[in-house]
PDB file of C-alpha atoms in Angstrom:
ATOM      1  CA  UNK A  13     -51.200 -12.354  14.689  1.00 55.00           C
ATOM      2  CA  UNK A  14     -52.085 -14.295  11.600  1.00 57.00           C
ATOM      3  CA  UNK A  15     -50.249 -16.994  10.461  1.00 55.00           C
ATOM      4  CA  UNK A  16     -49.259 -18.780   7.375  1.00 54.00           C
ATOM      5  CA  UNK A  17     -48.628 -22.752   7.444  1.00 54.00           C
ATOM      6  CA  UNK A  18     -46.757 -24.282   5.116  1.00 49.00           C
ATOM      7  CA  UNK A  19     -46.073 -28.158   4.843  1.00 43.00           C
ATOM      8  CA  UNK A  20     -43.683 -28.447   7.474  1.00 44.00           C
ATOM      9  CA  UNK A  21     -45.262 -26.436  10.431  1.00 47.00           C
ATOM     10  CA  UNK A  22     -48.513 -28.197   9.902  1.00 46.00           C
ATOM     11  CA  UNK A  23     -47.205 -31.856   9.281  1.00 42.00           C
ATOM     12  CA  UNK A  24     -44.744 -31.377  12.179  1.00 43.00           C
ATOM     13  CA  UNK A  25     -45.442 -29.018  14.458  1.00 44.00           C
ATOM     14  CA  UNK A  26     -49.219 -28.499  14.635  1.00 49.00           C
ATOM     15  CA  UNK A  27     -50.090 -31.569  16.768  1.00 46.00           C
ATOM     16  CA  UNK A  28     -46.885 -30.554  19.340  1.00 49.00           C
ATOM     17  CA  UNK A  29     -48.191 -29.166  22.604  1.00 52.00           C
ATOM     18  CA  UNK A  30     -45.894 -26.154  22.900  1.00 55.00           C
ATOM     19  CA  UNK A  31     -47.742 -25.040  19.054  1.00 56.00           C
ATOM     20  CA  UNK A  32     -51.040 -25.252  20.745  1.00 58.00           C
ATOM     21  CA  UNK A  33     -49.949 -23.381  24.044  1.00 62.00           C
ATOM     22  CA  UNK A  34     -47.939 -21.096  20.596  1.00 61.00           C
ATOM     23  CA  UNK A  35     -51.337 -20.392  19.191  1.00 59.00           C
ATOM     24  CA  UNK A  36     -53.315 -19.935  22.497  1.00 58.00           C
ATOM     25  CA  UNK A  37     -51.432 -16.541  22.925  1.00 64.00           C
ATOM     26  CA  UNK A  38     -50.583 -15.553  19.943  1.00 63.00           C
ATOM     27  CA  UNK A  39     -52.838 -16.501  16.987  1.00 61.00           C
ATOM     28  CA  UNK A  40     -55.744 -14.787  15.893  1.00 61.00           C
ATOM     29  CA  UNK A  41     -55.916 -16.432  12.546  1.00 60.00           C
ATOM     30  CA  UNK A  42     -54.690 -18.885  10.245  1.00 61.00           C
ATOM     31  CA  UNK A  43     -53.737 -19.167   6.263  1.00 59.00           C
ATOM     32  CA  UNK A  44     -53.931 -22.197   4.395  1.00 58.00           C
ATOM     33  CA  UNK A  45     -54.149 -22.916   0.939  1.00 57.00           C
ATOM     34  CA  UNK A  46     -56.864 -25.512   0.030  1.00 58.00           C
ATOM     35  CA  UNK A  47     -54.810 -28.306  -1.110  1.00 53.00           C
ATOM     36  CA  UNK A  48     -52.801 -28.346   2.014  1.00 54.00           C
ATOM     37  CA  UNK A  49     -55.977 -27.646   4.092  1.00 56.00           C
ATOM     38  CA  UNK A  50     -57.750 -31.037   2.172  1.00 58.00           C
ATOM     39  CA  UNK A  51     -54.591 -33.267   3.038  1.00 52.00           C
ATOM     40  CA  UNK A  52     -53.742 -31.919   6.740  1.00 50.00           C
ATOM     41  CA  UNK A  53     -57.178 -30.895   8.238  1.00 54.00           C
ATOM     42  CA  UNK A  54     -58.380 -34.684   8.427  1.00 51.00           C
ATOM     43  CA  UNK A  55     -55.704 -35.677  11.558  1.00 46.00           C
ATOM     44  CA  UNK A  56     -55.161 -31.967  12.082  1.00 50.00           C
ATOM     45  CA  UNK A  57     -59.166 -31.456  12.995  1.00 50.00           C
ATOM     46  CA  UNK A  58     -59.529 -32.922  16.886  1.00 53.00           C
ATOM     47  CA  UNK A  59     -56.202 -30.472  17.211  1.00 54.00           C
ATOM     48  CA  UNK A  60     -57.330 -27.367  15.997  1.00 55.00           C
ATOM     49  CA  UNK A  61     -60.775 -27.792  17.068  1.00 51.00           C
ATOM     50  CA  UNK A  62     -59.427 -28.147  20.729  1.00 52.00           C
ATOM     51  CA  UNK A  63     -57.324 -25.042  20.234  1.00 51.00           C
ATOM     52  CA  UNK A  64     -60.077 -23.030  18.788  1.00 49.00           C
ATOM     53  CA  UNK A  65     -62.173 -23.864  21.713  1.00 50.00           C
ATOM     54  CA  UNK A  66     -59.143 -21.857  23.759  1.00 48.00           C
ATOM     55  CA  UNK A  67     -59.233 -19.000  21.870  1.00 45.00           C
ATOM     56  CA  UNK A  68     -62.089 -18.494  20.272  1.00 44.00           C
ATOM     57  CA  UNK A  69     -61.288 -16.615  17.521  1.00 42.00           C
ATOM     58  CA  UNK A  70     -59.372 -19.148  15.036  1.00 44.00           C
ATOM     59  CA  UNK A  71     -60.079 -19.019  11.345  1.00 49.00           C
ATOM     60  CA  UNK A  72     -58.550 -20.974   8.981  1.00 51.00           C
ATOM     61  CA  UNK A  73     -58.635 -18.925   5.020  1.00 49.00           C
ATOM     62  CA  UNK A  74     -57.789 -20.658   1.743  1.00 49.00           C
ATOM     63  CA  UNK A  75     -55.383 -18.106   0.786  1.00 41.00           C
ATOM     64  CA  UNK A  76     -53.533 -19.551  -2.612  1.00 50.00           C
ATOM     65  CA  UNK A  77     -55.200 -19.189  -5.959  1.00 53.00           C
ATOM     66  CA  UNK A  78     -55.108 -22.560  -6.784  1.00 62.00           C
ATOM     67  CA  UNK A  79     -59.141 -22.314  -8.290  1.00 74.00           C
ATOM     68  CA  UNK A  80     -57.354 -21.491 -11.562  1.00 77.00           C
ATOM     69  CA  UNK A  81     -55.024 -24.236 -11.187  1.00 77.00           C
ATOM     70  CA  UNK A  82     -57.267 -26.800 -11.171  1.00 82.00           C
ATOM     71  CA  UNK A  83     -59.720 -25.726 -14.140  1.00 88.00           C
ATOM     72  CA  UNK A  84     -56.060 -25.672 -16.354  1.00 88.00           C
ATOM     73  CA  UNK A  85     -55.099 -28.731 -14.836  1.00 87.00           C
ATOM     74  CA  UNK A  86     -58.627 -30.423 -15.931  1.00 92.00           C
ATOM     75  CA  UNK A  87     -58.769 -28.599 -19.066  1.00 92.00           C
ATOM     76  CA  UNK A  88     -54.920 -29.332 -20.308  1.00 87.00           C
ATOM     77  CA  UNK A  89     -54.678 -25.306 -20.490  1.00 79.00           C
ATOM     78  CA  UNK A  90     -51.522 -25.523 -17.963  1.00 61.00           C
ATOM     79  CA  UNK A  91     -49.816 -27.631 -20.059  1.00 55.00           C
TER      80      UNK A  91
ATOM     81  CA  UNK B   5     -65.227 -19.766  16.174  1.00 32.00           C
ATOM     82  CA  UNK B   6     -63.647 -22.710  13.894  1.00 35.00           C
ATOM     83  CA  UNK B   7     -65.970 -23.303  11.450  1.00 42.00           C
ATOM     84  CA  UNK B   8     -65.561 -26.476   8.847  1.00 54.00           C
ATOM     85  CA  UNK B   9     -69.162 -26.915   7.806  1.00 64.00           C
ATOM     86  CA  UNK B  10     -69.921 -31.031   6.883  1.00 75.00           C
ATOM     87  CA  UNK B  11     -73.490 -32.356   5.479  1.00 83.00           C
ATOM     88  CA  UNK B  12     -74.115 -35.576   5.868  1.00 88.00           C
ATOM     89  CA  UNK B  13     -75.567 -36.325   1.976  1.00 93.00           C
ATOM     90  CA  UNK B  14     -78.148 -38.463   1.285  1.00 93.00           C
ATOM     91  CA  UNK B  15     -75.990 -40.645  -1.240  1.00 95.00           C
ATOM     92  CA  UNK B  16     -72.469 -40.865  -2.509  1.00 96.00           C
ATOM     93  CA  UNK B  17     -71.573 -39.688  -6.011  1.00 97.00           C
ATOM     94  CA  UNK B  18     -70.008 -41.818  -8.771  1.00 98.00           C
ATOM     95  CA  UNK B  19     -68.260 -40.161 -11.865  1.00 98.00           C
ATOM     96  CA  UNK B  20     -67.930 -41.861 -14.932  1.00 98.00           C
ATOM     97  CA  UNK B  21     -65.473 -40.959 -18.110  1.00 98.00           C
ATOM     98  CA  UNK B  22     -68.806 -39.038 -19.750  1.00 98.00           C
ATOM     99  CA  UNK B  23     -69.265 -37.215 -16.870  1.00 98.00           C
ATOM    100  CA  UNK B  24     -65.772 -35.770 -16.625  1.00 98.00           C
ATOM    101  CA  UNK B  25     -65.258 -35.418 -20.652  1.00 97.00           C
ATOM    102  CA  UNK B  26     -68.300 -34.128 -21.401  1.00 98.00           C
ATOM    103  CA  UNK B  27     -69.708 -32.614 -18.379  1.00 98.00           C
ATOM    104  CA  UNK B  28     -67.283 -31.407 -16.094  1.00 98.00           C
ATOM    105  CA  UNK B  29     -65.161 -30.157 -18.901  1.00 97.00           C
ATOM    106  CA  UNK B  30     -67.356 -28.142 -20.593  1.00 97.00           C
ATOM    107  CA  UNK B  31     -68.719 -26.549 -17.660  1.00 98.00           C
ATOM    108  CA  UNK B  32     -65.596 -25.245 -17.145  1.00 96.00           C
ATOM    109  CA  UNK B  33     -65.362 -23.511 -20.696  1.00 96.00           C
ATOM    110  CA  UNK B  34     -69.078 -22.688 -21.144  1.00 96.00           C
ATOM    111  CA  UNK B  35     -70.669 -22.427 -17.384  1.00 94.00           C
ATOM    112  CA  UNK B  36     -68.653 -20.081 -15.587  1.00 90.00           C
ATOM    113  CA  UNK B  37     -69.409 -21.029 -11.861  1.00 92.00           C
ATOM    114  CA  UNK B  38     -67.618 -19.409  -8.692  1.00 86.00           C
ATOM    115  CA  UNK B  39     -65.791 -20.761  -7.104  1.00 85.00           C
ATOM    116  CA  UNK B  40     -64.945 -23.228 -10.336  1.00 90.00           C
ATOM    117  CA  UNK B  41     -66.604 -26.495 -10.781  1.00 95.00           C
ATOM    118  CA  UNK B  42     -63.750 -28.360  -9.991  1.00 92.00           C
ATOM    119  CA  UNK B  43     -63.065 -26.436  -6.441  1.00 87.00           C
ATOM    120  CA  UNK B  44     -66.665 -27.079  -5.859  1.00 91.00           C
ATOM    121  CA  UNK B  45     -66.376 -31.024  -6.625  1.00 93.00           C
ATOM    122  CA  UNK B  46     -63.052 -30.831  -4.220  1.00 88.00           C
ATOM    123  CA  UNK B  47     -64.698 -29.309  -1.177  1.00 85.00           C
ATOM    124  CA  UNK B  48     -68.118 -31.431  -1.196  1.00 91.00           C
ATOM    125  CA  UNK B  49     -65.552 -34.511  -1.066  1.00 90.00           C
ATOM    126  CA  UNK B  50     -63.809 -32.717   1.764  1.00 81.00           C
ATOM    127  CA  UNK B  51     -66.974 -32.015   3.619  1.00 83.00           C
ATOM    128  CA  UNK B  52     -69.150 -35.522   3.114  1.00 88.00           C
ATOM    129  CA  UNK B  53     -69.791 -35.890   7.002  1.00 86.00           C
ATOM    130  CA  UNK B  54     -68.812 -39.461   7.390  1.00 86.00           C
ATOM    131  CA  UNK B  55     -66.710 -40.790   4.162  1.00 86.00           C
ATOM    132  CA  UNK B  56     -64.459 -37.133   3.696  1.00 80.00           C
ATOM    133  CA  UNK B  57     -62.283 -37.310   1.154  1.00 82.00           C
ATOM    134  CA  UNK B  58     -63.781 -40.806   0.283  1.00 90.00           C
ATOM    135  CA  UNK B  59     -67.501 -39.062  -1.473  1.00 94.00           C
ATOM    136  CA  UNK B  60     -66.686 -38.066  -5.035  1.00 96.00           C
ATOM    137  CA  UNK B  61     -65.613 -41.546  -6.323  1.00 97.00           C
ATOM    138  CA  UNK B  62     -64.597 -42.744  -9.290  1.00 98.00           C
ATOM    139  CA  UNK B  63     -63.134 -46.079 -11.233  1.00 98.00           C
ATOM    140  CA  UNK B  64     -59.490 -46.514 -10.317  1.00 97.00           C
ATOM    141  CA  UNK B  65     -59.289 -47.326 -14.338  1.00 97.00           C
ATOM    142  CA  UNK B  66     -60.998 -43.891 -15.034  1.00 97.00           C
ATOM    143  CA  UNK B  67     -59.026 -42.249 -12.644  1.00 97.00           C
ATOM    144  CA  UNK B  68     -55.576 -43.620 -13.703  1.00 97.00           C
ATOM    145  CA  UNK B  69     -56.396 -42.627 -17.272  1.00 97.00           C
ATOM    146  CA  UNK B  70     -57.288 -39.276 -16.726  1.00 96.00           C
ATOM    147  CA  UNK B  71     -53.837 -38.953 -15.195  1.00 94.00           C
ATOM    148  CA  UNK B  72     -52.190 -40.656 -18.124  1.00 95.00           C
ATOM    149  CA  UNK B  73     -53.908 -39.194 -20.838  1.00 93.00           C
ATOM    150  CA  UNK B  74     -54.316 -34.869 -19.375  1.00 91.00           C
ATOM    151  CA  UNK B  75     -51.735 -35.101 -16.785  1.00 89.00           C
ATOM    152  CA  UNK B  76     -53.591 -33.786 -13.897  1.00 89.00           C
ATOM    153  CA  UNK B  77     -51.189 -34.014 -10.835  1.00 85.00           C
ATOM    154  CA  UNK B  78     -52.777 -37.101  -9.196  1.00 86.00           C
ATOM    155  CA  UNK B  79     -52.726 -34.641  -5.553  1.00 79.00           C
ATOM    156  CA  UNK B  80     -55.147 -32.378  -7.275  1.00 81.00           C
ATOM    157  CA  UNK B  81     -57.163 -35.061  -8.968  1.00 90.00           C
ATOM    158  CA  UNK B  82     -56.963 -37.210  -5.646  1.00 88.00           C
ATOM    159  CA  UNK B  83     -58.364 -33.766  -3.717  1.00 84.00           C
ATOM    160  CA  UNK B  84     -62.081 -34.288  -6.467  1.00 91.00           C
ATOM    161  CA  UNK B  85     -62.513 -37.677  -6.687  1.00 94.00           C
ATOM    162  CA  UNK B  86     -61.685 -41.316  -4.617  1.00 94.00           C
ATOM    163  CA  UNK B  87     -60.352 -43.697  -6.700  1.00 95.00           C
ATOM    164  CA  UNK B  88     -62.306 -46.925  -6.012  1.00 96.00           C
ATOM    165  CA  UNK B  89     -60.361 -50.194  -6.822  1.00 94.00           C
ATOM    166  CA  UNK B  90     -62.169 -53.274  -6.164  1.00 94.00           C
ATOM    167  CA  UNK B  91     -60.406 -55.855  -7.603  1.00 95.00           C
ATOM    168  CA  UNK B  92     -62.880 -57.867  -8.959  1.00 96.00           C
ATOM    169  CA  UNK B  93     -65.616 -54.917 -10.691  1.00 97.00           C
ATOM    170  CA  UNK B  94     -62.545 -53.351 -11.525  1.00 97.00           C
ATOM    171  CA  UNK B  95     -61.950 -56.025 -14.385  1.00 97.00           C
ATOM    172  CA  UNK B  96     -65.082 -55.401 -16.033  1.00 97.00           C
ATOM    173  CA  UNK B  97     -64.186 -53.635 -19.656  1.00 96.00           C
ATOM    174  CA  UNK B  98     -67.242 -52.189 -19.872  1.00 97.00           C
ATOM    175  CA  UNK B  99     -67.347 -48.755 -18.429  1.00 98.00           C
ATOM    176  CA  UNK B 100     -71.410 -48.540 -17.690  1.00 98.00           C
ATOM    177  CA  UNK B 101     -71.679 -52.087 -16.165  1.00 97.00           C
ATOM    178  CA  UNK B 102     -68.409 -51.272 -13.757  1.00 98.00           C
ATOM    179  CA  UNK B 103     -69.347 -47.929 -12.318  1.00 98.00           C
ATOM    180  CA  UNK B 104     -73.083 -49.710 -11.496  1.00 98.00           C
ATOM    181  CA  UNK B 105     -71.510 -52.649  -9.766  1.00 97.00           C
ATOM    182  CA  UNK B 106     -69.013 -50.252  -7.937  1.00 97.00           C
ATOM    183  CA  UNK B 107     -71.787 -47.815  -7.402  1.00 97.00           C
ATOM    184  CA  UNK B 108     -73.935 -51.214  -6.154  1.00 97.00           C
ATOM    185  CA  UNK B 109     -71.199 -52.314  -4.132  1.00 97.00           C
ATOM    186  CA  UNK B 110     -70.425 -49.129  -2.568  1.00 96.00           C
ATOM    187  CA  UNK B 111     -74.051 -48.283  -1.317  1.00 96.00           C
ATOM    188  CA  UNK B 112     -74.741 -52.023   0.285  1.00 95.00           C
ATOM    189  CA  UNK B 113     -71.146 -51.807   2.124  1.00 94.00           C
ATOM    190  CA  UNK B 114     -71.058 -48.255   3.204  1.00 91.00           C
ATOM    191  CA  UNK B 115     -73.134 -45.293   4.566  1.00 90.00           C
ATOM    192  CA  UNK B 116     -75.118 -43.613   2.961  1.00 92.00           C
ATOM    193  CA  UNK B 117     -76.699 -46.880   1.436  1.00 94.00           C
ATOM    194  CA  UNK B 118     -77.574 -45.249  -1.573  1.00 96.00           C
ATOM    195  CA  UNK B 119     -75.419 -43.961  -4.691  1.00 97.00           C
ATOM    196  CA  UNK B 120     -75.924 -42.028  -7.562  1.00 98.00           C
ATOM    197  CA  UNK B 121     -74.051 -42.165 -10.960  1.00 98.00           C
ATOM    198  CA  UNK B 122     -73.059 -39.056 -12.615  1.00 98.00           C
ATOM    199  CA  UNK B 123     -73.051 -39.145 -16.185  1.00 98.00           C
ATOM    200  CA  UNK B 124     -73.568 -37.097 -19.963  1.00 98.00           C
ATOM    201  CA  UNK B 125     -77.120 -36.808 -21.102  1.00 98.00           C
ATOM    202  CA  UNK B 126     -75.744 -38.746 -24.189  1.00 98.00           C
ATOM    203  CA  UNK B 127     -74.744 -41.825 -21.650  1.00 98.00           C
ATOM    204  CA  UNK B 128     -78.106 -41.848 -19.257  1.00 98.00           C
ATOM    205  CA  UNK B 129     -79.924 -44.329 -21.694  1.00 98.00           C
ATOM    206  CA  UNK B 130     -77.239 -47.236 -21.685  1.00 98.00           C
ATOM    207  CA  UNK B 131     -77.310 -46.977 -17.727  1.00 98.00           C
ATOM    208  CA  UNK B 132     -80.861 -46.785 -18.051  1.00 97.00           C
ATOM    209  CA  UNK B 133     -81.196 -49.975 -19.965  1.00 98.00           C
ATOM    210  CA  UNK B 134     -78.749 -52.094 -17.876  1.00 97.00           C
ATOM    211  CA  UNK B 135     -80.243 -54.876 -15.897  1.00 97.00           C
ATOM    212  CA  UNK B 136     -77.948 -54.643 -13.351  1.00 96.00           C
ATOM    213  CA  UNK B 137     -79.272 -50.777 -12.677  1.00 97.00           C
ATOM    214  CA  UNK B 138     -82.921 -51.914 -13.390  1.00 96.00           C
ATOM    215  CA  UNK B 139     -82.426 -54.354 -10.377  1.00 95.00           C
ATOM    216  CA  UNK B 140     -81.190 -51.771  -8.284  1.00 95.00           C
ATOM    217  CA  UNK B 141     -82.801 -50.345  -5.051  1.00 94.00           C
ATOM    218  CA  UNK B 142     -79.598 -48.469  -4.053  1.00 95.00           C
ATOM    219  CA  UNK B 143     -78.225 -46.843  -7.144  1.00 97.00           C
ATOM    220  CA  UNK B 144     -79.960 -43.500  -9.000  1.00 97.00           C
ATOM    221  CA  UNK B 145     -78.374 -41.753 -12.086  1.00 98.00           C
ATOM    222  CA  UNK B 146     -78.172 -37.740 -13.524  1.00 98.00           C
ATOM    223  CA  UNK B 147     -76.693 -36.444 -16.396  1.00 98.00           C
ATOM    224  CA  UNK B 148     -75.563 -32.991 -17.539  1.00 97.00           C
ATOM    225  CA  UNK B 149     -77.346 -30.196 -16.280  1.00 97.00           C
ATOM    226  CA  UNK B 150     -78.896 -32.138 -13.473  1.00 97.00           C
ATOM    227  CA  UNK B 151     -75.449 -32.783 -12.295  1.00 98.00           C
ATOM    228  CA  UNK B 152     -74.421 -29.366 -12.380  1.00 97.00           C
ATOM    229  CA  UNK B 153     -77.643 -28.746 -10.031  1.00 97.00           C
ATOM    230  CA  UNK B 154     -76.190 -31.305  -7.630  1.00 97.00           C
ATOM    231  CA  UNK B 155     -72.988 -30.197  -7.761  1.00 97.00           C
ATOM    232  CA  UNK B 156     -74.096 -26.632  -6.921  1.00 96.00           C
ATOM    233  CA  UNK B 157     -76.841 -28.020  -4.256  1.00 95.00           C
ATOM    234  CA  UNK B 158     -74.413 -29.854  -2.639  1.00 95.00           C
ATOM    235  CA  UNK B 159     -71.543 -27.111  -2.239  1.00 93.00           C
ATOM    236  CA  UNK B 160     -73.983 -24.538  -0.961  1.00 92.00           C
ATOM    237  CA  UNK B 161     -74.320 -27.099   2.394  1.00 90.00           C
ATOM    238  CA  UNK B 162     -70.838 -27.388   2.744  1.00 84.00           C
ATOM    239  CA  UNK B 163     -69.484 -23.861   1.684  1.00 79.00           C
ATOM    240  CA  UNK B 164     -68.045 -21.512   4.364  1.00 59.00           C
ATOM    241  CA  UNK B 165     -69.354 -18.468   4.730  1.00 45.00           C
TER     242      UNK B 165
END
C-alpha cells in the first residue's frame, strides 16, 4: 500500500504509536512532496527511521512538481 | 531500506545579492540543469550532515529583500537558504564587508570551521581586496561558473538515487 501524506497526517499523526504499528502492516511506500518532506523529515527522521527498520521496505518519493515552482518563483515568471 | 543520503561538507556556503541576481538567476534561464538549480540548492541545505536546513546561508537583509522585491514565498526561499541575523554584522551597509564578517563569524562558531562565499565573477575582486577576507584563515570565495561546479558537486553527494 502506498501512501500519500499531507500536512495533517504527518504533523499529527506520524509520531503516534498506533501510525507506526499503521505502517508496520500496511505500508510499502510513502509520497511526499519536497517542501513538506524539508519541513517534517527533521523531527519526523528518528520516527520513520525506526519504522523503516520494521519493515524494511519504506521509501519516501518527492511526488509534487514543485521543481517548476521554484525556478518561477526565483525568476518572477509565476507572478 | 530508508534512504536520506547526508555529506558532511567541508565548509558552509554563503550567498550574496550577486550570487543570486546574477548567478543563480541566469542559470536558471541559460544553464538548464536537472533537477533545477534551485531544487539542487534546497536539497544540499536539507542534507548538510550536521547544520540541515541551517548550510545555504544568507544575510537576513538579503534574504528579506529578495522577498520584498520578487515575492518568493518566504517557505520556498526558507527551504534554499538560512537567513543569518546577527545583530551586530547585520548593521553593516556594505554588502561585501557583511557577508565576510558573517561568513567569519559563522566558521569560528560553528562546524565546519571553514566558509566559503558565493558570489558573480564581476563581485570576486572587491571580496578579494577586503582586508577583512585577506586576514582570513576560515573564509574562501567562488564566483559564477565555479559555483555552479559546487553546486552540482555538492548535490551529486546528497542526491537519492
Amino acid at each position: 500500500m502506498v501512501i500519500s501524506m499531507n500536512d495533517t497526517i504527518v504533523k499529527d499523526v506520524i509520531l503516534a504509536s498506533d501510525f507506526k504499528d499503521f505502517i508496520l502492516s500496511n505500508i510499502t511506500e510513502i509520497e511526499m512532496d519536497l517542501e513538506l518532506k524539508n519541513d517534517v523529515l527533521k523531527y519526523a527522521d528518528n520516527t520513520l527511521l525506526e519504522v523503516t527498520k520494521g519493515i524494511g521496505s519504506l521509501r519516501i518519493i518527492d511526488v509534487k512538481a514543485i521543481d517548476d515552482e521554484l525556478v518561477n518563483d526565483v525568476l518572477g515568471t509565476s507572478r | 531500506m530508508i534512504c536520506i543520503p547526508s555529506e558532511e561538507f567541508p565548509f558552509r556556503l554563503i550567498f550574496d545579492s550577486f550570487f543570486y541576481e546574477d548567478v543563480l538567476k541566469n542559470a536558471l534561464r541559460n544553464t538548464p540543469s536537472n533537477p533545477p538549480w534551485t531544487s539542487k540548492l534546497t536539497v544540499i541545505n536539507d542534507r548538510a550532515k550536521g547544520c540541515s536546513r541551517n548550510f545555504n546561508t544568507i544575510s537576513q537583509y538579503i534574504f528579506d529583500k529578495i522577498i520584498e522585491k520578487d515575492s518568493v514565498p518566504r517557505n520556498r526561499l526558507r527551504a534554499m537558504f538560512m537567513p543569518v541575523d546577527e545583530h551586530t554584522i547585520e548593521q553593516i551597509e556594505d554588502e561585501i564587508e557583511r557577508t565576510i564578517k558573517h561568513a567569519i563569524n559563522l566558521a569560528s562558531l560553528y562546524k565546519p570551521h571553514k566558509a566559503l562565499i558565493m558570489t558573480s565573477n564581476e563581485t570576486r575582486a572587491k571580496y578579494e581586496s577586503n582586508n577583512h577576507f585577506k586576514s582570513s584563515h576560515l573564509v574562501l570565495i567562488a564566483s559564477g561558473e565555479e559555483c555552479l561546479a559546487l553546486i552540482d558537486f555538492f548535490y551529486k553527494k546528497v542526491e537519492r538515487a
